Structure formats: structure tokens, C-alpha cells
Amino acid sequence: MSMAFALKSDGTDDEEFLFERIAGDLHAQGWSVVPNALPIHISFAIFSQLQTSTDDAFAPAGVGRSVDHVIDPSIRRDEISWIEGITQAERDWLQWSDRLRIYLNRRLFLGLFSFESHFAHYRPGAFYRKHVDAFRNQPFKDGTNRVLSVVAYFNPDWLPEHGGELVMYDESGVHSIQSVAPEFGTLVVFLSEDVPHEVKPARRDRFSIAGWYRVNNSINQQIDPPR
Ligand code: OGA
Ligand code: MN
């Protein structure tokens, strides 16, 4: 029998290989950057949805949660649209994210419970100042209980002069550890509390999905609210 028959062609081997790489990177250093990571059919379906979506689907992004939520253009200028699984492309993304969640729970015992994600559109000039996605030891104060952040990019032919890099920093927030161009298909995963990061001003329209895996903070029958 030739080797070809021993290989699965449904992509599950590729997916396991990718998830294992992400798990290994997270375990070793707390972040992972993988070019051409998302399955191509999902990337293209999301891309074409973004191409045809209208501006009114997006709203200026805020900072803080619930009653502390404010729009502050000095901190961030992206426009966002939460992903609810309305289209097949969104459902494919959410299902893929859930398979990653289950894999990482099994592999790293992270106890990831739920997932939330939004599209983000950075117009030319838009940025997001250095921040962390969750604050250590303050799960009830800041209310996010975000453990793991994931960002996926949908910008073919992104060039250095287009700016818009995601720059990640060490825990001190002083030394940059990696700068990532938002190129189509690239995926970034990092521990939400441990990796300060910023989005440099983009000089071209820049589309991404940002998502967060959360642990469950429900207490006393009070369901932990999303967002
Ligand atoms: C975020 C964020 C990074 C990016 O939305 O919290 O950091 O590259 N996004 O879009
Ligand atoms: Mn962030």
C-alpha cells in the first residue's frame, strides 16, 4: 500500500498539527504566531463576508465592560461587530474556535469555558494603544475573566508600509517580543493577562477577528454575563 492511502485528506491531521503547535508555543512561552493557520475555506468565507458587509454593521469599539464601558478614541479607534453565528462563515469560525478550546483544555488543563469574538475594522489612521485583555487577580473587579486571546487576520498582500502591526510585549510591557503583520491567514494566540500588546496605526483598511476564551465565573446562581 502506498503512503497516500495512510494519509487522511479531510484536514483533521492538519488541524491536530496546528493545535499541537499552538499548545506547545503557549506552554513554552505564553504566545503563538502561526502564518496560514486558519483553514483556507474559513478564511475565504470570512473574507468575502467582510468584503460585502456594510459599515452600519460596525460600531466604534469601547474600553471596559458593562457600566464601565466607554468609547475613548485616544485609546482605540477600531470599529467592531460581535460574531453571533448568523452566517455559515461565522458558524464555521465558531466551531473551529470551539475545537481549539477543547484541544487546549485537554492538553494544557486551561478550563476554558466560553468564547466571545468580534470582527474589527481599523480604518487608515486607526490604532489600539498598548493594553492587556485581562487583569491578573482581578477577575471580579474587571469582570472579564478572559484567559486566552486569539486574533486572526484577513488582509491579503499586507506590506510593511501599511503599518498596522500587532506588537506584543513581555510582562513588564517594556520590551517587545514579537511584531506581527496582519496578513491574510495569520493567527495569534496569547495568554490574556501576560502579554501586553498594541496595534500600530494602519495605513490601509485592516480587518481582523479578535476573540477571547473565558473561564466560568458564575457564582450563587448568577450566570456570568458575556462581554
Ligand atoms: C483587541 C486587540 C489586536 C489586533 O481587540 O483587544 O488587541 O491585532 N486586537 O486586532
Ligand atoms: Mn487586545
JSON list of N, CA, C and O and ligand atoms in Angstrom, two decimals, residues 76 78 118 122 128 131 133 151 153 166 197 199 206 208 210 212, ligand 1:
[
{"chain": "A", "resi": 76, "resn": "ARG", "atom": "N", "xyz": [-8.41, 53.58, 21.56]},
{"chain": "A", "resi": 76, "resn": "ARG", "atom": "CA", "xyz": [-8.62, 52.68, 20.41]},
{"chain": "A", "resi": 76, "resn": "ARG", "atom": "C", "xyz": [-9.58, 53.32, 19.42]},
{"chain": "A", "resi": 76, "resn": "ARG", "atom": "O", "xyz": [-10.50, 54.04, 19.80]},
{"chain": "A", "resi": 78, "resn": "ASP", "atom": "N", "xyz": [-10.71, 51.35, 16.53]},
{"chain": "A", "resi": 78, "resn": "ASP", "atom": "CA", "xyz": [-11.29, 50.36, 15.63]},
{"chain": "A", "resi": 78, "resn": "ASP", "atom": "C", "xyz": [-12.80, 50.35, 15.75]},
{"chain": "A", "resi": 78, "resn": "ASP", "atom": "O", "xyz": [-13.37, 50.87, 16.71]},
{"chain": "A", "resi": 118, "resn": "HIS", "atom": "N", "xyz": [-15.25, 39.21, 18.02]},
{"chain": "A", "resi": 118, "resn": "HIS", "atom": "CA", "xyz": [-15.83, 40.23, 17.14]},
{"chain": "A", "resi": 118, "resn": "HIS", "atom": "C", "xyz": [-14.93, 40.49, 15.94]},
{"chain": "A", "resi": 118, "resn": "HIS", "atom": "O", "xyz": [-13.72, 40.29, 15.99]},
{"chain": "A", "resi": 122, "resn": "TYR", "atom": "N", "xyz": [-10.07, 48.41, 11.29]},
{"chain": "A", "resi": 122, "resn": "TYR", "atom": "CA", "xyz": [-9.23, 49.59, 11.53]},
{"chain": "A", "resi": 122, "resn": "TYR", "atom": "C", "xyz": [-9.15, 50.34, 10.22]},
{"chain": "A", "resi": 122, "resn": "TYR", "atom": "O", "xyz": [-8.61, 49.83, 9.23]},
{"chain": "A", "resi": 128, "resn": "TYR", "atom": "N", "xyz": [-4.76, 50.84, 18.28]},
{"chain": "A", "resi": 128, "resn": "TYR", "atom": "CA", "xyz": [-5.21, 50.44, 19.62]},
{"chain": "A", "resi": 128, "resn": "TYR", "atom": "C", "xyz": [-3.98, 50.49, 20.51]},
{"chain": "A", "resi": 128, "resn": "TYR", "atom": "O", "xyz": [-3.04, 49.72, 20.31]},
{"chain": "A", "resi": 131, "resn": "HIS", "atom": "N", "xyz": [-2.19, 47.62, 25.74]},
{"chain": "A", "resi": 131, "resn": "HIS", "atom": "CA", "xyz": [-3.15, 47.20, 26.77]},
{"chain": "A", "resi": 131, "resn": "HIS", "atom": "C", "xyz": [-2.99, 45.72, 27.05]},
{"chain": "A", "resi": 131, "resn": "HIS", "atom": "O", "xyz": [-2.32, 45.01, 26.30]},
{"chain": "A", "resi": 133, "resn": "ASP", "atom": "N", "xyz": [-5.60, 42.27, 27.82]},
{"chain": "A", "resi": 133, "resn": "ASP", "atom": "CA", "xyz": [-7.01, 41.93, 27.62]},
{"chain": "A", "resi": 133, "resn": "ASP", "atom": "C", "xyz": [-7.68, 41.50, 28.93]},
{"chain": "A", "resi": 133, "resn": "ASP", "atom": "O", "xyz": [-8.91, 41.39, 28.99]},
{"chain": "A", "resi": 151, "resn": "VAL", "atom": "N", "xyz": [-6.36, 36.16, 17.78]},
{"chain": "A", "resi": 151, "resn": "VAL", "atom": "CA", "xyz": [-6.60, 37.16, 16.74]},
{"chain": "A", "resi": 151, "resn": "VAL", "atom": "C", "xyz": [-6.29, 36.51, 15.40]},
{"chain": "A", "resi": 151, "resn": "VAL", "atom": "O", "xyz": [-5.28, 35.82, 15.24]},
{"chain": "A", "resi": 153, "resn": "TYR", "atom": "N", "xyz": [-6.33, 37.30, 11.03]},
{"chain": "A", "resi": 153, "resn": "TYR", "atom": "CA", "xyz": [-6.25, 38.43, 10.09]},
{"chain": "A", "resi": 153, "resn": "TYR", "atom": "C", "xyz": [-6.73, 38.05, 8.69]},
{"chain": "A", "resi": 153, "resn": "TYR", "atom": "O", "xyz": [-6.54, 36.93, 8.24]},
{"chain": "A", "resi": 166, "resn": "LEU", "atom": "N", "xyz": [0.59, 44.19, 14.90]},
{"chain": "A", "resi": 166, "resn": "LEU", "atom": "CA", "xyz": [0.33, 43.84, 16.30]},
{"chain": "A", "resi": 166, "resn": "LEU", "atom": "C", "xyz": [1.70, 43.69, 16.96]},
{"chain": "A", "resi": 166, "resn": "LEU", "atom": "O", "xyz": [2.51, 42.87, 16.52]},
{"chain": "A", "resi": 197, "resn": "HIS", "atom": "N", "xyz": [-0.05, 44.30, 24.56]},
{"chain": "A", "resi": 197, "resn": "HIS", "atom": "CA", "xyz": [0.09, 44.38, 23.10]},
{"chain": "A", "resi": 197, "resn": "HIS", "atom": "C", "xyz": [-0.57, 45.65, 22.60]},
{"chain": "A", "resi": 197, "resn": "HIS", "atom": "O", "xyz": [-1.39, 46.25, 23.30]},
{"chain": "A", "resi": 199, "resn": "VAL", "atom": "N", "xyz": [-1.86, 47.79, 18.68]},
{"chain": "A", "resi": 199, "resn": "VAL", "atom": "CA", "xyz": [-1.98, 47.78, 17.22]},
{"chain": "A", "resi": 199, "resn": "VAL", "atom": "C", "xyz": [-1.47, 49.13, 16.74]},
{"chain": "A", "resi": 199, "resn": "VAL", "atom": "O", "xyz": [-2.01, 50.19, 17.08]},
{"chain": "A", "resi": 206, "resn": "ARG", "atom": "N", "xyz": [-7.89, 47.61, 7.65]},
{"chain": "A", "resi": 206, "resn": "ARG", "atom": "CA", "xyz": [-7.30, 46.42, 8.27]},
{"chain": "A", "resi": 206, "resn": "ARG", "atom": "C", "xyz": [-8.42, 45.64, 8.97]},
{"chain": "A", "resi": 206, "resn": "ARG", "atom": "O", "xyz": [-9.11, 46.17, 9.83]},
{"chain": "A", "resi": 208, "resn": "SER", "atom": "N", "xyz": [-9.69, 42.21, 11.12]},
{"chain": "A", "resi": 208, "resn": "SER", "atom": "CA", "xyz": [-9.29, 41.09, 11.96]},
{"chain": "A", "resi": 208, "resn": "SER", "atom": "C", "xyz": [-10.50, 40.55, 12.71]},
{"chain": "A", "resi": 208, "resn": "SER", "atom": "O", "xyz": [-11.56, 41.18, 12.75]},
{"chain": "A", "resi": 210, "resn": "ALA", "atom": "N", "xyz": [-10.96, 39.39, 16.68]},
{"chain": "A", "resi": 210, "resn": "ALA", "atom": "CA", "xyz": [-10.36, 39.21, 18.00]},
{"chain": "A", "resi": 210, "resn": "ALA", "atom": "C", "xyz": [-11.34, 38.40, 18.84]},
{"chain": "A", "resi": 210, "resn": "ALA", "atom": "O", "xyz": [-12.55, 38.67, 18.82]},
{"chain": "A", "resi": 212, "resn": "TRP", "atom": "N", "xyz": [-11.86, 35.83, 22.64]},
{"chain": "A", "resi": 212, "resn": "TRP", "atom": "CA", "xyz": [-11.37, 35.52, 23.98]},
{"chain": "A", "resi": 212, "resn": "TRP", "atom": "C", "xyz": [-12.06, 34.29, 24.53]},
{"chain": "A", "resi": 212, "resn": "TRP", "atom": "O", "xyz": [-13.28, 34.20, 24.54]},
{"chain": "B", "resi": 1, "resn": "OGA", "atom": "C1", "xyz": [-8.07, 43.61, 20.77]},
{"chain": "B", "resi": 1, "resn": "OGA", "atom": "C2", "xyz": [-6.75, 43.55, 20.09]},
{"chain": "B", "resi": 1, "resn": "OGA", "atom": "C3", "xyz": [-5.44, 43.08, 18.11]},
{"chain": "B", "resi": 1, "resn": "OGA", "atom": "C4", "xyz": [-5.47, 43.09, 16.61]},
{"chain": "B", "resi": 1, "resn": "OGA", "atom": "O1", "xyz": [-9.10, 43.75, 20.07]},
{"chain": "B", "resi": 1, "resn": "OGA", "atom": "O2", "xyz": [-8.09, 43.54, 22.02]},
{"chain": "B", "resi": 1, "resn": "OGA", "atom": "O3", "xyz": [-5.76, 43.65, 20.78]},
{"chain": "B", "resi": 1, "resn": "OGA", "atom": "O4", "xyz": [-4.40, 42.84, 16.04]},
{"chain": "B", "resi": 1, "resn": "OGA", "atom": "N1", "xyz": [-6.68, 43.32, 18.75]},
{"chain": "B", "resi": 1, "resn": "OGA", "atom": "O5", "xyz": [-6.52, 43.33, 16.01]}
]
